CSV table of C-alpha atoms in Angstrom, one decimal:
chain,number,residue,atom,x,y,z
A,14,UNK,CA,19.1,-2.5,-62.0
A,15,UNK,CA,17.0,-0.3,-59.8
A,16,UNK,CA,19.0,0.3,-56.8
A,17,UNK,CA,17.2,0.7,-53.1
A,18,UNK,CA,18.8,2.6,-50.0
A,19,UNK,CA,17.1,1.2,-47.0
A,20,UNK,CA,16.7,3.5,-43.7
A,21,UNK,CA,16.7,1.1,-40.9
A,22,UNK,CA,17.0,1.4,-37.4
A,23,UNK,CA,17.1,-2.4,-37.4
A,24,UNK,CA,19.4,-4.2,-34.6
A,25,UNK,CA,22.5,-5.3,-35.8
A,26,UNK,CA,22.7,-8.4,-37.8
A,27,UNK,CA,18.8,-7.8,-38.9
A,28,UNK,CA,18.7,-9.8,-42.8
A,29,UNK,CA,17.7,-7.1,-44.8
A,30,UNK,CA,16.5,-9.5,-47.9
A,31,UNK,CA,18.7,-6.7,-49.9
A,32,UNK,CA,20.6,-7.2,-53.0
A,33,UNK,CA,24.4,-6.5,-53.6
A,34,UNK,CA,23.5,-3.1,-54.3
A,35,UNK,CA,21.2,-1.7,-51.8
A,36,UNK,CA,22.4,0.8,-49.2
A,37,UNK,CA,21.1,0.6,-45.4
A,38,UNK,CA,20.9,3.8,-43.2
A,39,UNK,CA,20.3,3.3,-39.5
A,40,UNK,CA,17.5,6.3,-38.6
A,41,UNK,CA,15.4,6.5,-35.5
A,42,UNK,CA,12.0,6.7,-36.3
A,43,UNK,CA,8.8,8.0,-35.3
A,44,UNK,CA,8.4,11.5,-36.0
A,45,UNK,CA,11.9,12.2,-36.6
A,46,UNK,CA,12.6,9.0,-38.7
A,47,UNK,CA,8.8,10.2,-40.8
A,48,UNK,CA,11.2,13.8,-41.2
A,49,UNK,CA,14.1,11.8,-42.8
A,50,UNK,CA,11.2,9.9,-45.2
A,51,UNK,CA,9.3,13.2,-46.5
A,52,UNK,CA,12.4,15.2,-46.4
A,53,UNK,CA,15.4,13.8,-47.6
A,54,UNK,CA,13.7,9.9,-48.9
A,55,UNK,CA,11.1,10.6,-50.7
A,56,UNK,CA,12.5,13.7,-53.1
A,57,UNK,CA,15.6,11.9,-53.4
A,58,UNK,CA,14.4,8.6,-54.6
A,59,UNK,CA,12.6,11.0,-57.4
A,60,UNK,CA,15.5,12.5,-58.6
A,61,UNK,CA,17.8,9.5,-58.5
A,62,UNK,CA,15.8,6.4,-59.0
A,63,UNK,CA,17.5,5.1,-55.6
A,64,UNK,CA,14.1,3.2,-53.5
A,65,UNK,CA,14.3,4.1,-50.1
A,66,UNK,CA,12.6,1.6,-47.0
A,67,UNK,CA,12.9,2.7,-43.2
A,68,UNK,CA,12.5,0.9,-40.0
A,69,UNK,CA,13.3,1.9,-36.3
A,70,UNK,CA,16.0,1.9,-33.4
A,71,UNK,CA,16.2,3.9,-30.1
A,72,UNK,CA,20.2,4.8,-31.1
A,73,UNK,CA,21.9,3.9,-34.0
A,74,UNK,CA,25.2,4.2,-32.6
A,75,UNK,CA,24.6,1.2,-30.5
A,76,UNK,CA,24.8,-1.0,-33.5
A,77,UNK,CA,27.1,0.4,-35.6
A,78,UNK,CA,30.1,0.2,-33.2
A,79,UNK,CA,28.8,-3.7,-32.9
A,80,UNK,CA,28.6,-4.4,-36.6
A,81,UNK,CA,32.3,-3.1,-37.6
A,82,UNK,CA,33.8,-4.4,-34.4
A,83,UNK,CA,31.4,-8.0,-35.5
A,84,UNK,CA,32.9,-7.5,-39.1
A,85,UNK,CA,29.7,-7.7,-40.6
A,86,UNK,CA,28.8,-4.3,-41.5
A,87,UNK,CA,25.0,-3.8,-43.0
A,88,UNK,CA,24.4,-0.5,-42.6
A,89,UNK,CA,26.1,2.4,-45.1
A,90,UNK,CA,25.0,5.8,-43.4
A,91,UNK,CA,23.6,5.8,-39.9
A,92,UNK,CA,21.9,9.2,-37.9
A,93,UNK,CA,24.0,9.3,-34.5
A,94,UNK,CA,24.5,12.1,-31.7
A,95,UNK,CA,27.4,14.5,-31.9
A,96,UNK,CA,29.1,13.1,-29.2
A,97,UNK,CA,28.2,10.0,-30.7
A,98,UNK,CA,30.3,10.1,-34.2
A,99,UNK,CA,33.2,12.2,-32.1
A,100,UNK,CA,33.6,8.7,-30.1
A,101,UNK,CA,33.0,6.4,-32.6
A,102,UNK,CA,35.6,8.6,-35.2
A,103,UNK,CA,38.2,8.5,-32.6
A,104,UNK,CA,37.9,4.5,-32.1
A,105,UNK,CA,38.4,4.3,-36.1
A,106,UNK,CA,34.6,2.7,-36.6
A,107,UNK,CA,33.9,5.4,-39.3
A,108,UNK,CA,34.8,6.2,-42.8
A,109,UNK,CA,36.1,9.9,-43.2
A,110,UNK,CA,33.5,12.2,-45.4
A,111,UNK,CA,35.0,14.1,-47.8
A,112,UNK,CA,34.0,17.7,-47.1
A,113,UNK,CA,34.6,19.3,-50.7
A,114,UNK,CA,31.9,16.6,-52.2
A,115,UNK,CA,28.9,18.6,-50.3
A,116,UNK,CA,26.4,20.7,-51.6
A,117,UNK,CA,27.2,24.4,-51.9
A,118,UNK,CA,24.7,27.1,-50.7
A,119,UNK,CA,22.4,28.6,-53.2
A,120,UNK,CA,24.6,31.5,-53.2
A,121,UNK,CA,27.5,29.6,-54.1
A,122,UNK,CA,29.0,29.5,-50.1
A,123,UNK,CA,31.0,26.4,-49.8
A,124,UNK,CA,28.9,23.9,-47.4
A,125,UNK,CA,31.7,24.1,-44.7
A,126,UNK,CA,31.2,28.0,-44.4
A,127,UNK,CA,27.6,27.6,-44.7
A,128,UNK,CA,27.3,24.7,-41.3
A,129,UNK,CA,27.5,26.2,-38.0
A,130,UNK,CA,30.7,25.7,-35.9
A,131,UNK,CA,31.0,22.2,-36.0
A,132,UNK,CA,28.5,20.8,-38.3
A,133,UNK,CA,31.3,19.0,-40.7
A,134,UNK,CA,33.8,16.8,-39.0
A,135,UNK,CA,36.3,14.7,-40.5
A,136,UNK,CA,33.5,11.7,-39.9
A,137,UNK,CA,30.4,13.8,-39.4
A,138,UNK,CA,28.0,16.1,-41.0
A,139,UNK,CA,25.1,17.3,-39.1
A,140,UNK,CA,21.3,17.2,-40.6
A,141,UNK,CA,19.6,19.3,-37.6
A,142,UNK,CA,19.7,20.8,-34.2
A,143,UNK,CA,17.6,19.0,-30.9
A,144,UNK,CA,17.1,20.1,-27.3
A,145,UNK,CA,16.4,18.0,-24.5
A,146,UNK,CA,13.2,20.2,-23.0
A,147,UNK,CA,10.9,20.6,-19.9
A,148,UNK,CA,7.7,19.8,-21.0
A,149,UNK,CA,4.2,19.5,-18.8
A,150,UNK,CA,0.9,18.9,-19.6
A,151,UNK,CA,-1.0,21.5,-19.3
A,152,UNK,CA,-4.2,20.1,-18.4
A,153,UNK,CA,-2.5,18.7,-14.7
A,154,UNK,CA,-1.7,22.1,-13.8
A,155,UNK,CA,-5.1,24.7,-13.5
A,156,UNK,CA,-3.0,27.4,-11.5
A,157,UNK,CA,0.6,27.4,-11.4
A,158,UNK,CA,2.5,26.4,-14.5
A,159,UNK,CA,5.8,25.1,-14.3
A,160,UNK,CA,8.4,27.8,-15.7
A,161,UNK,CA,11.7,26.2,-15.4
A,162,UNK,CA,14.3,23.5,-14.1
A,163,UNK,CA,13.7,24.0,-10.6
A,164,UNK,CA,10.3,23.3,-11.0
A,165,UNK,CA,10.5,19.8,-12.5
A,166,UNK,CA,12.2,18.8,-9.2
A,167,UNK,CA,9.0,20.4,-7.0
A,168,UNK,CA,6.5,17.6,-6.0
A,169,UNK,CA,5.0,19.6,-3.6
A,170,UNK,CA,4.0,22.8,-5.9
A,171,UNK,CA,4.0,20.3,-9.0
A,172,UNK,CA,3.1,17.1,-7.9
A,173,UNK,CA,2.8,13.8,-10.2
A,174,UNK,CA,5.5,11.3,-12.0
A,175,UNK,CA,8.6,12.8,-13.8
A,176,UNK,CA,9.5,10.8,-16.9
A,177,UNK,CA,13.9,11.2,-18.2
A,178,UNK,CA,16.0,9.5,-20.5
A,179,UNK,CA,17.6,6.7,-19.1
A,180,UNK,CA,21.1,7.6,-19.0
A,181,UNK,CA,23.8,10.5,-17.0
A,182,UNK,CA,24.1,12.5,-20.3
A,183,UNK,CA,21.1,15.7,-20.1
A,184,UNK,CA,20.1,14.7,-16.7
A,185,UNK,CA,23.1,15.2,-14.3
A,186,UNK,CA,23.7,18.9,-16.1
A,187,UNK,CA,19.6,19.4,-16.1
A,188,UNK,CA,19.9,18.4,-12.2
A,189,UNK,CA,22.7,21.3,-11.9
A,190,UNK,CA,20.9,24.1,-13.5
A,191,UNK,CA,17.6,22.5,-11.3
A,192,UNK,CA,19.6,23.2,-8.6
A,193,UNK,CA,20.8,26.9,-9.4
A,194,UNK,CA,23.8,26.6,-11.1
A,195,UNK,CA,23.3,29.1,-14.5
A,196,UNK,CA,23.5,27.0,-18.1
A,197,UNK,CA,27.1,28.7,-18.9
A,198,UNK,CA,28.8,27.3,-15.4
A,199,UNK,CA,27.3,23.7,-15.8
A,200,UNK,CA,30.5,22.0,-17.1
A,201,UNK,CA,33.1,23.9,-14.8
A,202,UNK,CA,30.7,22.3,-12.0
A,203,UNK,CA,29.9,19.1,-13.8
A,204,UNK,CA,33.6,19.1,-14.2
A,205,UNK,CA,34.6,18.6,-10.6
A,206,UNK,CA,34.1,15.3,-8.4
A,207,UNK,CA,31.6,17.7,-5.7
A,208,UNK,CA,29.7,19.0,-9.1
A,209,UNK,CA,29.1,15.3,-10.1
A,210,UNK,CA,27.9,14.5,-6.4
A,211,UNK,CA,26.0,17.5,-6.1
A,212,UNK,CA,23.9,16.8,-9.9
A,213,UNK,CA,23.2,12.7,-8.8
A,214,UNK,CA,22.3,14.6,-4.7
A,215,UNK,CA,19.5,16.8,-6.9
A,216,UNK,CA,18.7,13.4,-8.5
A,217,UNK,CA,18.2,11.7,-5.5
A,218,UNK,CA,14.9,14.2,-4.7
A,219,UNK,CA,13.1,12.6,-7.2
A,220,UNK,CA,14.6,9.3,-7.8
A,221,UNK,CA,11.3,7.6,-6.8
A,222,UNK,CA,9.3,8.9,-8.7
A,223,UNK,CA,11.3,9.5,-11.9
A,224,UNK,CA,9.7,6.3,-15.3
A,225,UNK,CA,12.7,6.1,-17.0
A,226,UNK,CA,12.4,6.2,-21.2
A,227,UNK,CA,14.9,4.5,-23.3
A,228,UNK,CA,12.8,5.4,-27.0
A,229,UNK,CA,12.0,9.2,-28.0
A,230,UNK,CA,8.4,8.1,-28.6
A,231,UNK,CA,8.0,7.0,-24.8
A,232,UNK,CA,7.5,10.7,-23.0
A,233,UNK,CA,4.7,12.1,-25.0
A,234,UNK,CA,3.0,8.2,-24.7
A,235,UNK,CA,3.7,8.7,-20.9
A,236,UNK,CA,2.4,12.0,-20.7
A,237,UNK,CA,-0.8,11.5,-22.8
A,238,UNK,CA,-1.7,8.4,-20.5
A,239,UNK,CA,-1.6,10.2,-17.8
A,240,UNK,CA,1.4,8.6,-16.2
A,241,UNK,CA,3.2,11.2,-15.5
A,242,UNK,CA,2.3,15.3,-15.2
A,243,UNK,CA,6.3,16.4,-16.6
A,244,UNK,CA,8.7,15.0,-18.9
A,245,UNK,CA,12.2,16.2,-20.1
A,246,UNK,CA,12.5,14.9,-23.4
A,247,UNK,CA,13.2,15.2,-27.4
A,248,UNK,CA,11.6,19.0,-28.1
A,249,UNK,CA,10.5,17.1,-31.7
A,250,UNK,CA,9.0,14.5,-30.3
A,251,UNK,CA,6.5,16.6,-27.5
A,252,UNK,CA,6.1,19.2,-30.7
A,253,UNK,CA,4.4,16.7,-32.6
A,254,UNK,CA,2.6,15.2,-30.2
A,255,UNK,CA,1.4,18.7,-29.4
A,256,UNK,CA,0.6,19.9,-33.3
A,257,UNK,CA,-0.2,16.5,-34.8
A,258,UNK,CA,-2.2,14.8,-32.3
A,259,UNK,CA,-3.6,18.0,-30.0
A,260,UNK,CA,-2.4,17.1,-27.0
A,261,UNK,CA,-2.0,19.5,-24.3
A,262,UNK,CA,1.5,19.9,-24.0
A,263,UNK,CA,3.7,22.5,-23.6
A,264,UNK,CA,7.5,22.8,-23.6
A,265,UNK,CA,9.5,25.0,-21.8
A,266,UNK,CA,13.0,26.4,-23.2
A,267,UNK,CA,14.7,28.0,-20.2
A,268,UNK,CA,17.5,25.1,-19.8
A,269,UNK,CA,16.8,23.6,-22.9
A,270,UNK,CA,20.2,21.7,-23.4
A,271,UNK,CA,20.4,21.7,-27.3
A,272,UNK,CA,23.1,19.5,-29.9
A,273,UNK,CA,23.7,18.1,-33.6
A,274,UNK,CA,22.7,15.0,-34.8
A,275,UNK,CA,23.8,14.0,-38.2
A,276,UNK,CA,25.2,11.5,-40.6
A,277,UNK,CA,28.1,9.0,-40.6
A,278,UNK,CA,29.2,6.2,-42.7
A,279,UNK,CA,30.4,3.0,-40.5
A,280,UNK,CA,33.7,1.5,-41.3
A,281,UNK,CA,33.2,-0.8,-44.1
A,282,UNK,CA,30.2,0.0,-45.5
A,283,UNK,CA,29.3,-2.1,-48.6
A,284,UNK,CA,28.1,0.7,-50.6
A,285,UNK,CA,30.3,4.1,-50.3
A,286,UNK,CA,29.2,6.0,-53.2
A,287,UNK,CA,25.4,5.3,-53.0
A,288,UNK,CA,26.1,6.6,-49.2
A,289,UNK,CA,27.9,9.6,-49.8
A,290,UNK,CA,25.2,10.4,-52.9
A,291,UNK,CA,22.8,10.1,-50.3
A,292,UNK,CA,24.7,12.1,-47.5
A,293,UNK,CA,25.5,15.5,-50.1
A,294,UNK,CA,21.5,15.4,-51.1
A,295,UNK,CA,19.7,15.7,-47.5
A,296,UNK,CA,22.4,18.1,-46.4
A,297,UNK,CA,21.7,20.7,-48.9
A,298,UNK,CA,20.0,23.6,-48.3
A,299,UNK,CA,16.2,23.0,-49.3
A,300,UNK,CA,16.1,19.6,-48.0
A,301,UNK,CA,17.2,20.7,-44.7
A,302,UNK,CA,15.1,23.7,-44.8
A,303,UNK,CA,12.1,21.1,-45.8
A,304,UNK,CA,13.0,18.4,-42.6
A,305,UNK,CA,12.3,21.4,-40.3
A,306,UNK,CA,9.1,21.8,-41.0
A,307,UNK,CA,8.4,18.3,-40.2
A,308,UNK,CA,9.8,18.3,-37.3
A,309,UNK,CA,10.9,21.2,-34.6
A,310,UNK,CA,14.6,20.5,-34.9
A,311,UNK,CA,16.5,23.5,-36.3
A,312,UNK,CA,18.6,23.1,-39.4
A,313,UNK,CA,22.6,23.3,-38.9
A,314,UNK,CA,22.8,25.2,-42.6
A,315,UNK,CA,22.6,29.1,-42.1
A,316,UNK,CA,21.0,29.1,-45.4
A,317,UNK,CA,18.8,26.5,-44.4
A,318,UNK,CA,17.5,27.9,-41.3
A,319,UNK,CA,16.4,31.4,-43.0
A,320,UNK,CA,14.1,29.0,-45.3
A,321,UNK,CA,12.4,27.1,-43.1
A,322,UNK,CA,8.6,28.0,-43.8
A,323,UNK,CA,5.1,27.2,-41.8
A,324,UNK,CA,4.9,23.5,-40.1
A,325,UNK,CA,4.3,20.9,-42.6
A,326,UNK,CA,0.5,20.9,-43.6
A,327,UNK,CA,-0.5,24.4,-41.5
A,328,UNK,CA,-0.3,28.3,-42.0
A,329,UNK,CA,1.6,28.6,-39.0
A,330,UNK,CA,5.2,29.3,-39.1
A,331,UNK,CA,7.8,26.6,-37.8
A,332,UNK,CA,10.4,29.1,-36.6
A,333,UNK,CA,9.0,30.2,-33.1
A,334,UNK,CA,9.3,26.0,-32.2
A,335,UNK,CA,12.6,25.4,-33.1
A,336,UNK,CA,15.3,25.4,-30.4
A,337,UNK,CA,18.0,27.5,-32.5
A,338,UNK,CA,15.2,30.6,-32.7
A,339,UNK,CA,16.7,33.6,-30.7
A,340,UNK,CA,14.0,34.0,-28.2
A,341,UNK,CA,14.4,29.9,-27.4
A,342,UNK,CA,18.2,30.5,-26.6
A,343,UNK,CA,18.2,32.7,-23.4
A,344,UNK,CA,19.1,30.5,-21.1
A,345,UNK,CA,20.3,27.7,-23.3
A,346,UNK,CA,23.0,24.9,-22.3
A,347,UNK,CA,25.0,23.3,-25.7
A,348,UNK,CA,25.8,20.1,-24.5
A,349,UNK,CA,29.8,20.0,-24.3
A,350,UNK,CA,31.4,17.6,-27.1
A,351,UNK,CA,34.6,16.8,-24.9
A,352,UNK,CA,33.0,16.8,-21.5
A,353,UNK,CA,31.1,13.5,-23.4
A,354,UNK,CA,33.7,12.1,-24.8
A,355,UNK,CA,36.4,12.4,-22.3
A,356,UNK,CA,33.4,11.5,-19.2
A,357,UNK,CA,30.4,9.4,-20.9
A,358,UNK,CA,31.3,6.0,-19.8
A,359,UNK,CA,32.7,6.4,-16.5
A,360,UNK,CA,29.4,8.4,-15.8
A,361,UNK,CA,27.2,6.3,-16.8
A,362,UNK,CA,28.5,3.7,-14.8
A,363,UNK,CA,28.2,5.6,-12.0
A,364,UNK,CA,24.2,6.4,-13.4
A,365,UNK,CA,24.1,2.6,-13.7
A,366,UNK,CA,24.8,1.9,-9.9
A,367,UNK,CA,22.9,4.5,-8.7
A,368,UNK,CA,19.3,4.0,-10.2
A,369,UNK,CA,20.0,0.2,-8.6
A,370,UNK,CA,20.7,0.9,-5.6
């Protein structure tokens, strides 16, 4: 029998219509999810017979802690944050990946010296690098352009609706750096009860008129209706809103605040060695290289990133849009794996409370 791996970013509990030995991956969509499809679906369903069908969820990780802790696990390889599979690892929701059953480098380098520092966990293994980014669109602003952090917070130099992610993770350490603190200090300040008051006090400036997004797809849709003039966002996302559909939008790296995103395999899943077949394949080398020039997310493999070529369809090279480039880095902020973990939830509540009152 043919056998089908399904990426789906359905909700939890969504019938698939799948038989005993399909596979189902949770993915996000849009331009990132069409990245997974060209990338790592597509080639792999034509060298190993295995059908792939996607479909769409704002974060994965949402329904994969419900579905093992439901018992009714659907889903056999889901695309989570870092922070994300650290978490859900430590709660015992995922299945350990074996590290020795990845793809070597070309070269022969074992895939564990060929990730960057922290690219294979005991639960994880990381298909590319994002940054949350300033972006602008550059039609709003004849004169003055926007140039960094501070900036976003300026309604009186930049005036017109912000649009961030609905959530304290990004924002309260973009809010510090807004308010002068340099990217490498952000978590000794972020780390202290007067750092946390002084990010939500930066916050508070432009509370009111702050659309909060919940999807990736929502800030270049805000942006290209006009509904707001700045957005801090997915760099992937505005990047293909920019190259595919020529919208006037341009992103701005000083603060970036980059991190991994990768694969995990949810306690339980139906259909281990379908997933882990899966997993080795889009985290070699050339399929990683290949994703990246979908989409402006850098690739975690060293030998992947020196073989990323010219965005997908073009004769313009990818590397000056990806966030890992050198000249993207100078004032970069990698988001902090146990500041999350140890700080996400009691943080959030605290986000919670404050956008209602």
């Amino acid at each position: 029998m043919k056998k089908t791996l399904i990426l789906t970013t359905a909700l939890c509990g969504m019938a698939f219509g799948a038989s005993a030995q399909e596979v189902n991956l949770l993915s996000w969509g849009g331009a990132y999810g069409n990245s997974h499809l060209e990338a790592y679906a597509k080639p792999f369903t034509a060298e190993t017979g295995i059908a792939v069908n996607i479909a769409d969820a704002d974060n994965p990780a949402t329904p994969i802690k419900a579905m093992v802790e439901a018992g009714n696990v659907t889903s056999d390889v889901a695309s989570v944050e870092y922070a994300d599979a650290v978490r859900l690892c430590d709660e015992g929701l995922l299945e350990t990946i074996d590290a020795s059953t990845l793809a070597a480098a070309e070269d022969g380098t074992a895939a564990t010296d060929d990730f960057i520092e922290g690219g294979v966990t005991d639960c994880f293994v990381a298909t590319d690098v994002y940054s949350m980014v300033q972006v602008y669109d550059d039609s709003k602003f004849a004169d003055a352009k926007p140039a960094g952090p501070a900036d976003f917070f300026d309604l009186e130099k930049f005036p017109g609706k912000r649009t961030m992610r609905k959530g304290a993770k990004f924002n309260l350490e973009f809010a510090l750096m807004a308010d002068g603190v340099p990217a490498a200090e952000v978590y000794d300040v972020l780390g202290t009860p007067e750092g946390v008051d002084r990010a939500f006090a930066k916050l508070d400036t432009i509370k009111n008129d702050v659309i909060w997004w919940d999807a990736g797809a929502q800030p270049p849709q805000y942006l290209a209706d006009g509904e707001v003039t700045m957005a801090y966002a997915f760099n992937g996302r505005i990047f293909d809103a920019a190259m595919n559909d020529d919208k006037p939008f341009k992103i701005i790296w000083d603060g970036q605040i980059y991190e991994m995103e990768g694969w995990v395999i949810p306690k339980g899943a139906p259909n281990m060695e379908e997933a882990l077949q899966f997993i080795t394949y889009s985290t070699g080398t050339a399929p990683q290289a290949r994703a990246a020039e979908f989409i402006s997310y850098g690739p975690p493999r060293k030998s992947a990133a020196a073989a990323v070529g010219n965005i997908e369809g073009t004769e313009e090279p990818m590397a000056p849009h990806l966030p890992t480039t050198e000249s993207n880095m100078g004032n970069a902020l990698g988001s902090n794996l146990d500041f999350w973990v140890d700080h996400d939830s009691e943080l959030n509540e605290r986000f919670n409370a404050w956008l209602a009152g």
